[in-house]
mmCIF file of C-alpha atoms in Angstrom:
data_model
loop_
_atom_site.group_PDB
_atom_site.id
_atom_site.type_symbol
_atom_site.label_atom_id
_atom_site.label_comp_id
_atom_site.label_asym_id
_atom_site.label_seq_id
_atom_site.Cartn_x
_atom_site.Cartn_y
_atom_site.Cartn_z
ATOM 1 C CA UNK A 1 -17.409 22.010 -17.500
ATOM 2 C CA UNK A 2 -16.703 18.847 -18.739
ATOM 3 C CA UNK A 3 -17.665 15.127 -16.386
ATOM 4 C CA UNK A 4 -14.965 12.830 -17.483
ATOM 5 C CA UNK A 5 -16.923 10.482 -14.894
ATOM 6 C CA UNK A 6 -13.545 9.970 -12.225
ATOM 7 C CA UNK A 7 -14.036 11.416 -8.762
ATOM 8 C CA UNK A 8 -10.841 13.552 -8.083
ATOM 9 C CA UNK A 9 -9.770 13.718 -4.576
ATOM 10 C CA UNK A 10 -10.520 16.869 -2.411
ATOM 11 C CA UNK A 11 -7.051 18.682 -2.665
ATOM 12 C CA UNK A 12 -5.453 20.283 0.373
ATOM 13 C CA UNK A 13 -4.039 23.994 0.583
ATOM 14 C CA UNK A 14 -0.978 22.608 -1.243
ATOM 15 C CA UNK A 15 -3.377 21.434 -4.538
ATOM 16 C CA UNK A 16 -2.049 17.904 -3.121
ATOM 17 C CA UNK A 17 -4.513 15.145 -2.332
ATOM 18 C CA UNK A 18 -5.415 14.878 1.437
ATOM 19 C CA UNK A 19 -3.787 12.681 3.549
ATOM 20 C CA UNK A 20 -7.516 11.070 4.161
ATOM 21 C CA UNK A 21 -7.492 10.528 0.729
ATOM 22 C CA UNK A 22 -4.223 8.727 0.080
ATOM 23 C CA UNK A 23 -4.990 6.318 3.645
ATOM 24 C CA UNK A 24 -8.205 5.636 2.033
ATOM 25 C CA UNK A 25 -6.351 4.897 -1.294
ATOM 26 C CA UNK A 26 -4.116 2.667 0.420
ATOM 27 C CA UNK A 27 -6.798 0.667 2.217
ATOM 28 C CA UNK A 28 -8.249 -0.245 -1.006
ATOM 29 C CA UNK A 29 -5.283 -1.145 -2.657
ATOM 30 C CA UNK A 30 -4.807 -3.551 0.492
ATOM 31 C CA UNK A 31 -8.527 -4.888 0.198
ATOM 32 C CA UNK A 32 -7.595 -5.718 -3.524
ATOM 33 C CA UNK A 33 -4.204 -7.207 -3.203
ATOM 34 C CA UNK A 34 -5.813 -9.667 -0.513
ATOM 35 C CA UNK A 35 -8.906 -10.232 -2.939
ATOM 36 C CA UNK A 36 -6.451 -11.226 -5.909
ATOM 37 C CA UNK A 37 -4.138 -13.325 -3.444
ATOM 38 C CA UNK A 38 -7.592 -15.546 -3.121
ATOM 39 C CA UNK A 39 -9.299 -15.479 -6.439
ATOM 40 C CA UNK A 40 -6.518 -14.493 -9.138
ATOM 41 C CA UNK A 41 -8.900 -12.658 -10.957
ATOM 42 C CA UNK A 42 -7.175 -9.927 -13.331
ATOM 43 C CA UNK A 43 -6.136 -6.671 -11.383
ATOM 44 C CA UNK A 44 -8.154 -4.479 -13.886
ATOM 45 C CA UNK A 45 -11.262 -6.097 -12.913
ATOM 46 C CA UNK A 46 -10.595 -6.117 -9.099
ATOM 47 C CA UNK A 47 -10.116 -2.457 -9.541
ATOM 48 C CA UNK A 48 -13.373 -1.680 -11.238
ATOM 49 C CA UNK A 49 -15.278 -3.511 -8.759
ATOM 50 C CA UNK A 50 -13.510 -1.343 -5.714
ATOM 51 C CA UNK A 51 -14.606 1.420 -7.642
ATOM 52 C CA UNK A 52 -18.033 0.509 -8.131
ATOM 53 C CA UNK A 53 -18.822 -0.565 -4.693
ATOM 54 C CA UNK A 54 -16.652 1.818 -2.660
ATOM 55 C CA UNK A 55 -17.419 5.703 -2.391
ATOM 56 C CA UNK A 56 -14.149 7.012 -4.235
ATOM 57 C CA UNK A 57 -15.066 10.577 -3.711
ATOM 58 C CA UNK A 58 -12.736 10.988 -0.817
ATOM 59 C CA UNK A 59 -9.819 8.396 -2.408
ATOM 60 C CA UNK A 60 -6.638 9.355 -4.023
ATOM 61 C CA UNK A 61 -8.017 7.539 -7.404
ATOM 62 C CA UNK A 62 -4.098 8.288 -9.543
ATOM 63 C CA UNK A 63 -2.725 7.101 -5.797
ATOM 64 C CA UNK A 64 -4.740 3.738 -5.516
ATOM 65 C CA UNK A 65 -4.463 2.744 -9.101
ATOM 66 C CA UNK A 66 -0.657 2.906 -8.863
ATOM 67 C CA UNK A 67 -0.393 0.830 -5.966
ATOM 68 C CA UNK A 68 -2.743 -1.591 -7.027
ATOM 69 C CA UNK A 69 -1.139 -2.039 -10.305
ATOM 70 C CA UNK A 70 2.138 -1.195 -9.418
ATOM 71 C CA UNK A 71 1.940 -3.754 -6.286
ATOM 72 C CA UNK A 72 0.319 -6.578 -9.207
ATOM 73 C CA UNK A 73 3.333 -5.881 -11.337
ATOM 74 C CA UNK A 74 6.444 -5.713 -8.730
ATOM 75 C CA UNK A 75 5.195 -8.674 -6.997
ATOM 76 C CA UNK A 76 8.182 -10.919 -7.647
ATOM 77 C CA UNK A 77 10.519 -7.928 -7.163
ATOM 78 C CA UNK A 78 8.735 -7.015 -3.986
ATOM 79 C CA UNK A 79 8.961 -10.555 -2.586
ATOM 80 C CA UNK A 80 12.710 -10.527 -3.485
ATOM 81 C CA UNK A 81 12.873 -7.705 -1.213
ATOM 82 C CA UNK A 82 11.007 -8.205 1.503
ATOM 83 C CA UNK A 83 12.170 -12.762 1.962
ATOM 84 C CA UNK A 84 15.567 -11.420 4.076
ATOM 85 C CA UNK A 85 13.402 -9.711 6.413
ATOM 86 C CA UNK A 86 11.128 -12.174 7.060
ATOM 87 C CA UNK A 87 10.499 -14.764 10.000
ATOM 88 C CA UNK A 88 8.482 -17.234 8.098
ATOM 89 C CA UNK A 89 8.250 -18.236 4.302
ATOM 90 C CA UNK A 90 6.541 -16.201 2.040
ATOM 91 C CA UNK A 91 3.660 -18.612 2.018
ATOM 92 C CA UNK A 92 2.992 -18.903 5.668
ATOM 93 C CA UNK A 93 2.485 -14.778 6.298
ATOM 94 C CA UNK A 94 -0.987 -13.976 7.046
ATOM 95 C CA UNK A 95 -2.382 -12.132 3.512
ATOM 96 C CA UNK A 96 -3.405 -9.330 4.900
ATOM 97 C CA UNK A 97 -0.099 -8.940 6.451
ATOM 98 C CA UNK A 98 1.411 -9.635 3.101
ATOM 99 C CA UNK A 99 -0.847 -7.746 1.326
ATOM 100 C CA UNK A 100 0.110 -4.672 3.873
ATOM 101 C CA UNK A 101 3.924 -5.259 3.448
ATOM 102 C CA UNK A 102 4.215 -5.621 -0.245
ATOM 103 C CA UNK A 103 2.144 -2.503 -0.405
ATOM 104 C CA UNK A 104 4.651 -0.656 2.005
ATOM 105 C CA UNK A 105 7.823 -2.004 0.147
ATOM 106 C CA UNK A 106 6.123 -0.615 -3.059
ATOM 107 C CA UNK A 107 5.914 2.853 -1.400
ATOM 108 C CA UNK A 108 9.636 2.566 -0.154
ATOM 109 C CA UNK A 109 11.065 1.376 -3.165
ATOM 110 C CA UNK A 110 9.058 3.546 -6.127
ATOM 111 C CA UNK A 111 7.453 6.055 -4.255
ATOM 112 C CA UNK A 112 9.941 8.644 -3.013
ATOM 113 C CA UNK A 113 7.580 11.427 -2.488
ATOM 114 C CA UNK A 114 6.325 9.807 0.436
ATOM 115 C CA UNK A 115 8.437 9.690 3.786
ATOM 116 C CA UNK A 116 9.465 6.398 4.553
ATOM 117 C CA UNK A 117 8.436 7.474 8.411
ATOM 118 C CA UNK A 118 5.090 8.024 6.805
ATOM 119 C CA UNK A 119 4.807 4.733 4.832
ATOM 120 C CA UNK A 120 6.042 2.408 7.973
ATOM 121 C CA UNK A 121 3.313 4.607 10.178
ATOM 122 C CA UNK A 122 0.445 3.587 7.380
ATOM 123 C CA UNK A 123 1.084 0.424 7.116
ATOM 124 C CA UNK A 124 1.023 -0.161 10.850
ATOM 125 C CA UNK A 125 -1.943 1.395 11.325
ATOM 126 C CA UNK A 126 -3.592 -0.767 8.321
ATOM 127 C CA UNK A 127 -2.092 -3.644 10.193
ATOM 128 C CA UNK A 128 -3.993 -2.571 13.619
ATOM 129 C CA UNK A 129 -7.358 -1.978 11.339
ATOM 130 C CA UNK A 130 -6.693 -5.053 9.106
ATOM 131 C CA UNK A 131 -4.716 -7.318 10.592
ATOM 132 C CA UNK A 132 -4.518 -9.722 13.385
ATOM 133 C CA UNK A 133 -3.555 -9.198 17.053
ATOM 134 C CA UNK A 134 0.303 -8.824 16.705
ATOM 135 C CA UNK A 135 0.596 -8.217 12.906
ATOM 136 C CA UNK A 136 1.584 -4.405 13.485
ATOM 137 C CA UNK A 137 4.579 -5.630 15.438
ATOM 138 C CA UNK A 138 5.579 -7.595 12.133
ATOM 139 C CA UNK A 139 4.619 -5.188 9.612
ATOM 140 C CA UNK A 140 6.558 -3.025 11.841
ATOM 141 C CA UNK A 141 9.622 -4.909 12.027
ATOM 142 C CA UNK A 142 10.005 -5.974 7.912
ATOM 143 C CA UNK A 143 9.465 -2.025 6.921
ATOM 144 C CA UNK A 144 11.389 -0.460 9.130
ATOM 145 C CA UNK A 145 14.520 -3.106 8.601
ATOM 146 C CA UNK A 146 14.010 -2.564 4.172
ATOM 147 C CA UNK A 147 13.271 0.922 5.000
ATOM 148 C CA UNK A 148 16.892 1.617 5.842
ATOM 149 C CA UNK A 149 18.395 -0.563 2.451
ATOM 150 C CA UNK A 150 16.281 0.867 -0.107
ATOM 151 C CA UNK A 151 15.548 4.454 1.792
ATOM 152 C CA UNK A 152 19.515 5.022 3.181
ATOM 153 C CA UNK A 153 19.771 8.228 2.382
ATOM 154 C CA UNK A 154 16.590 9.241 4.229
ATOM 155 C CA UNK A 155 17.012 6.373 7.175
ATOM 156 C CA UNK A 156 20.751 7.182 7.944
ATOM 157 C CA UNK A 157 21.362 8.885 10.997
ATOM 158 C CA UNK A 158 22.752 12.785 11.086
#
């Protein structure tokens, strides 16, 4: 057997990754969003230094690359988004709070295999770990309100 020198995630009964393993994923993605929103140092390197110092062997790896990345390179499109939503300019949210809901509109908006019941839940929880006192009550608040414009179908009531 081959060592191609990547961790893979412990897979459930389903062969999918563990839900352990995509919160952990997510975490880190946060951690590095709010490390670039400081330093601007390129994405690629924040990434191999989360991988280095962080025990990946129980992270979604494919997961937290794509919302790293994908978060770095939807920014403006994710801002767009989330602005009608928010109470304060752009500027003035907290950056972990920022960090949290750009990472949650990324979810929402590109990836569909998660329920958006799932991704408001995460990033509320993230919030409570992350964030200050209230900012689960405002992470809250954006998600669920873009949750039902970009997620209708799913959000609509039966």
């Amino acid at each position: 057997m081959s060592d191609t020198g990547e961790n893979t995630p412990q897979a459930g009964k389903s062969g999918q990754p563990k839900a352990g393993d995509r919160r952990r994923a997510r975490a880190l993605a946060m951690q590095g969003l709010y490390h670039r929103h400081f330093s601007k140092t390129p994405v690629a390197d924040i990434e191999a230094e989360l991988i280095v110092d962080n025990d990946m062997s129980k992270v979604d790896q494919m997961y937290f690359r794509d919302l790293l990345r994908g978060v770095h390179r939807e920014q403006d499109e994710l801002d767009r988004l989330l602005e009608p939503y928010l109470d304060r300019p752009l500027a003035e949210v907290d950056p972990i709070e920022l960090a949290i809901v750009r990472l949650g509109a990324y979810e929402l908006k590109h990836r569909l295999d998660v329920p958006y019941r799932v991704v408001i839940n995460e990033g509320i929880e993230m919030a409570k770990r992350f964030g200050g006192t209230e900012g689960h009550k405002f992470v809250n608040s954006i998600l669920d309100k873009l949750s039902r414009r970009v997620r209708l179908a799913e959000t609509r009531p039966r």
